[in-house]
């Protein structure tokens, strides 16, 4: 939980990255991660798409990893049940942007890279 009281993760793959000497989150297809902390966000892309979005002033940012086609059946990731819709671009972007706003990011200052 963050200081705002909102869960910041739909990616249970957190670890310490020895190369960068910092916390890291690995984002798999259908997942996203949003945070205000200084850390590394990583993913491996094949035919999927990844978007990185951050508020350039507050430092709040995140990453998602999605595929364009999808179905509506949920996918089990550990204790979390992720709607397969998180694998569809427009819904995945909405999830990430909404989480960034909950963490305190300002929509007008968001910068994105795909």
PDB file of C-alpha atoms in Angstrom:
ATOM      1  CA  UNK A   1       0.000   0.000   0.000  1.00  0.00           C
ATOM      2  CA  UNK A   2       1.108   3.543  -0.633  1.00  0.00           C
ATOM      3  CA  UNK A   3       0.738   6.617   1.524  1.00  0.00           C
ATOM      4  CA  UNK A   4      -2.529   7.253  -0.367  1.00  0.00           C
ATOM      5  CA  UNK A   5      -3.868   3.856   0.712  1.00  0.00           C
ATOM      6  CA  UNK A   6      -4.156   2.454  -2.815  1.00  0.00           C
ATOM      7  CA  UNK A   7      -2.651  -0.833  -3.899  1.00  0.00           C
ATOM      8  CA  UNK A   8      -0.032  -0.066  -6.520  1.00  0.00           C
ATOM      9  CA  UNK A   9       0.498  -3.471  -8.038  1.00  0.00           C
ATOM     10  CA  UNK A  10      -1.025  -5.909 -10.471  1.00  0.00           C
ATOM     11  CA  UNK A  11       2.337  -7.632 -10.778  1.00  0.00           C
ATOM     12  CA  UNK A  12       3.421  -9.934  -7.976  1.00  0.00           C
ATOM     13  CA  UNK A  13       6.942 -10.348  -9.417  1.00  0.00           C
ATOM     14  CA  UNK A  14       9.007  -8.052  -7.173  1.00  0.00           C
ATOM     15  CA  UNK A  15      12.725  -8.617  -6.598  1.00  0.00           C
ATOM     16  CA  UNK A  16      16.033  -6.852  -5.929  1.00  0.00           C
ATOM     17  CA  UNK A  17      17.938  -6.155  -9.154  1.00  0.00           C
ATOM     18  CA  UNK A  18      21.636  -6.717  -8.393  1.00  0.00           C
ATOM     19  CA  UNK A  19      22.834  -5.087 -11.598  1.00  0.00           C
ATOM     20  CA  UNK A  20      21.044  -1.782 -10.879  1.00  0.00           C
ATOM     21  CA  UNK A  21      21.225  -2.216  -7.077  1.00  0.00           C
ATOM     22  CA  UNK A  22      17.564  -1.330  -6.563  1.00  0.00           C
ATOM     23  CA  UNK A  23      14.081  -2.811  -6.217  1.00  0.00           C
ATOM     24  CA  UNK A  24      12.514  -4.075  -9.434  1.00  0.00           C
ATOM     25  CA  UNK A  25       9.191  -5.372 -10.742  1.00  0.00           C
ATOM     26  CA  UNK A  26       8.913  -7.754 -13.693  1.00  0.00           C
ATOM     27  CA  UNK A  27       5.757  -7.116 -15.714  1.00  0.00           C
ATOM     28  CA  UNK A  28       4.265 -10.125 -17.533  1.00  0.00           C
ATOM     29  CA  UNK A  29       1.509 -10.040 -20.217  1.00  0.00           C
ATOM     30  CA  UNK A  30      -1.773  -8.773 -18.760  1.00  0.00           C
ATOM     31  CA  UNK A  31      -0.032  -7.061 -15.823  1.00  0.00           C
ATOM     32  CA  UNK A  32       0.900  -3.526 -14.820  1.00  0.00           C
ATOM     33  CA  UNK A  33       2.792  -1.813 -12.029  1.00  0.00           C
ATOM     34  CA  UNK A  34       2.496   1.787 -10.822  1.00  0.00           C
ATOM     35  CA  UNK A  35       4.590   3.462  -8.132  1.00  0.00           C
ATOM     36  CA  UNK A  36       6.092   6.691  -6.878  1.00  0.00           C
ATOM     37  CA  UNK A  37       9.267   4.948  -5.683  1.00  0.00           C
ATOM     38  CA  UNK A  38      12.633   4.952  -7.434  1.00  0.00           C
ATOM     39  CA  UNK A  39      12.866   1.446  -8.908  1.00  0.00           C
ATOM     40  CA  UNK A  40      13.346  -0.527 -12.115  1.00  0.00           C
ATOM     41  CA  UNK A  41      10.393  -1.865 -14.116  1.00  0.00           C
ATOM     42  CA  UNK A  42      11.265  -4.649 -16.572  1.00  0.00           C
ATOM     43  CA  UNK A  43       9.529  -6.800 -19.142  1.00  0.00           C
ATOM     44  CA  UNK A  44      10.354  -8.992 -22.129  1.00  0.00           C
ATOM     45  CA  UNK A  45       8.417  -8.344 -25.302  1.00  0.00           C
ATOM     46  CA  UNK A  46       7.658 -10.695 -28.161  1.00  0.00           C
ATOM     47  CA  UNK A  47       4.494  -9.912 -30.067  1.00  0.00           C
ATOM     48  CA  UNK A  48       3.117  -7.887 -27.131  1.00  0.00           C
ATOM     49  CA  UNK A  49       3.202  -4.151 -26.452  1.00  0.00           C
ATOM     50  CA  UNK A  50       4.466  -2.295 -23.404  1.00  0.00           C
ATOM     51  CA  UNK A  51       3.674   1.284 -22.385  1.00  0.00           C
ATOM     52  CA  UNK A  52       5.589   3.305 -19.813  1.00  0.00           C
ATOM     53  CA  UNK A  53       3.810   6.361 -18.413  1.00  0.00           C
ATOM     54  CA  UNK A  54       5.041   8.815 -15.781  1.00  0.00           C
ATOM     55  CA  UNK A  55       4.237  12.183 -14.277  1.00  0.00           C
ATOM     56  CA  UNK A  56       7.413  14.111 -15.063  1.00  0.00           C
ATOM     57  CA  UNK A  57       7.068  16.330 -11.960  1.00  0.00           C
ATOM     58  CA  UNK A  58       5.970  13.952  -9.179  1.00  0.00           C
ATOM     59  CA  UNK A  59       7.950  10.955 -10.450  1.00  0.00           C
ATOM     60  CA  UNK A  60       4.892   8.691 -10.194  1.00  0.00           C
ATOM     61  CA  UNK A  61       4.989   6.236 -13.056  1.00  0.00           C
ATOM     62  CA  UNK A  62       4.321   2.741 -14.241  1.00  0.00           C
ATOM     63  CA  UNK A  63       4.371   0.160 -16.970  1.00  0.00           C
ATOM     64  CA  UNK A  64       1.863  -2.226 -18.506  1.00  0.00           C
ATOM     65  CA  UNK A  65       2.299  -5.188 -20.844  1.00  0.00           C
ATOM     66  CA  UNK A  66      -0.551  -6.120 -23.131  1.00  0.00           C
ATOM     67  CA  UNK A  67      -1.639  -7.914 -26.290  1.00  0.00           C
ATOM     68  CA  UNK A  68      -4.257  -6.459 -28.608  1.00  0.00           C
ATOM     69  CA  UNK A  69      -6.632  -9.424 -29.011  1.00  0.00           C
ATOM     70  CA  UNK A  70      -8.192 -11.133 -26.006  1.00  0.00           C
ATOM     71  CA  UNK A  71     -11.160 -12.842 -24.447  1.00  0.00           C
ATOM     72  CA  UNK A  72     -13.102 -12.126 -21.276  1.00  0.00           C
ATOM     73  CA  UNK A  73     -12.015 -15.120 -19.183  1.00  0.00           C
ATOM     74  CA  UNK A  74      -9.872 -14.319 -16.090  1.00  0.00           C
ATOM     75  CA  UNK A  75      -6.239 -15.412 -15.764  1.00  0.00           C
ATOM     76  CA  UNK A  76      -4.894 -16.665 -12.400  1.00  0.00           C
ATOM     77  CA  UNK A  77      -1.593 -15.055 -11.245  1.00  0.00           C
ATOM     78  CA  UNK A  78      -0.774 -16.271  -7.740  1.00  0.00           C
ATOM     79  CA  UNK A  79      -3.483 -15.016  -5.387  1.00  0.00           C
ATOM     80  CA  UNK A  80      -4.706 -12.440  -7.923  1.00  0.00           C
ATOM     81  CA  UNK A  81      -7.324 -13.120 -10.578  1.00  0.00           C
ATOM     82  CA  UNK A  82      -6.697 -10.787 -13.503  1.00  0.00           C
ATOM     83  CA  UNK A  83      -9.462 -10.113 -16.004  1.00  0.00           C
ATOM     84  CA  UNK A  84      -8.207 -11.119 -19.449  1.00  0.00           C
ATOM     85  CA  UNK A  85      -9.344  -7.637 -20.503  1.00  0.00           C
ATOM     86  CA  UNK A  86      -6.062  -6.378 -18.968  1.00  0.00           C
ATOM     87  CA  UNK A  87      -4.420  -7.975 -22.008  1.00  0.00           C
ATOM     88  CA  UNK A  88      -6.351  -5.669 -24.384  1.00  0.00           C
ATOM     89  CA  UNK A  89      -4.650  -2.355 -25.183  1.00  0.00           C
ATOM     90  CA  UNK A  90      -7.364   0.188 -24.468  1.00  0.00           C
ATOM     91  CA  UNK A  91      -8.363  -1.447 -21.170  1.00  0.00           C
ATOM     92  CA  UNK A  92      -4.731  -1.964 -20.106  1.00  0.00           C
ATOM     93  CA  UNK A  93      -4.010   1.732 -20.683  1.00  0.00           C
ATOM     94  CA  UNK A  94      -7.083   2.731 -18.683  1.00  0.00           C
ATOM     95  CA  UNK A  95      -5.994   0.507 -15.771  1.00  0.00           C
ATOM     96  CA  UNK A  96      -2.510   2.010 -15.683  1.00  0.00           C
ATOM     97  CA  UNK A  97      -3.579   5.661 -16.074  1.00  0.00           C
ATOM     98  CA  UNK A  98      -6.283   5.315 -13.409  1.00  0.00           C
ATOM     99  CA  UNK A  99      -3.788   3.772 -10.979  1.00  0.00           C
ATOM    100  CA  UNK A 100      -1.278   6.565 -11.631  1.00  0.00           C
ATOM    101  CA  UNK A 101      -3.984   9.163 -10.917  1.00  0.00           C
ATOM    102  CA  UNK A 102      -4.933   7.373  -7.670  1.00  0.00           C
ATOM    103  CA  UNK A 103      -1.285   7.577  -6.611  1.00  0.00           C
ATOM    104  CA  UNK A 104      -1.307  11.347  -7.151  1.00  0.00           C
ATOM    105  CA  UNK A 105      -0.079  11.812 -10.735  1.00  0.00           C
ATOM    106  CA  UNK A 106      -1.449  14.780 -12.692  1.00  0.00           C
ATOM    107  CA  UNK A 107      -3.071  13.803 -16.018  1.00  0.00           C
ATOM    108  CA  UNK A 108      -1.723  16.950 -17.705  1.00  0.00           C
ATOM    109  CA  UNK A 109       1.879  16.052 -16.869  1.00  0.00           C
ATOM    110  CA  UNK A 110       1.802  12.414 -18.004  1.00  0.00           C
ATOM    111  CA  UNK A 111       4.448  11.417 -20.541  1.00  0.00           C
ATOM    112  CA  UNK A 112       4.214   8.054 -22.322  1.00  0.00           C
ATOM    113  CA  UNK A 113       6.576   5.803 -24.266  1.00  0.00           C
ATOM    114  CA  UNK A 114       5.584   2.582 -25.982  1.00  0.00           C
TER     115      UNK A 114
END
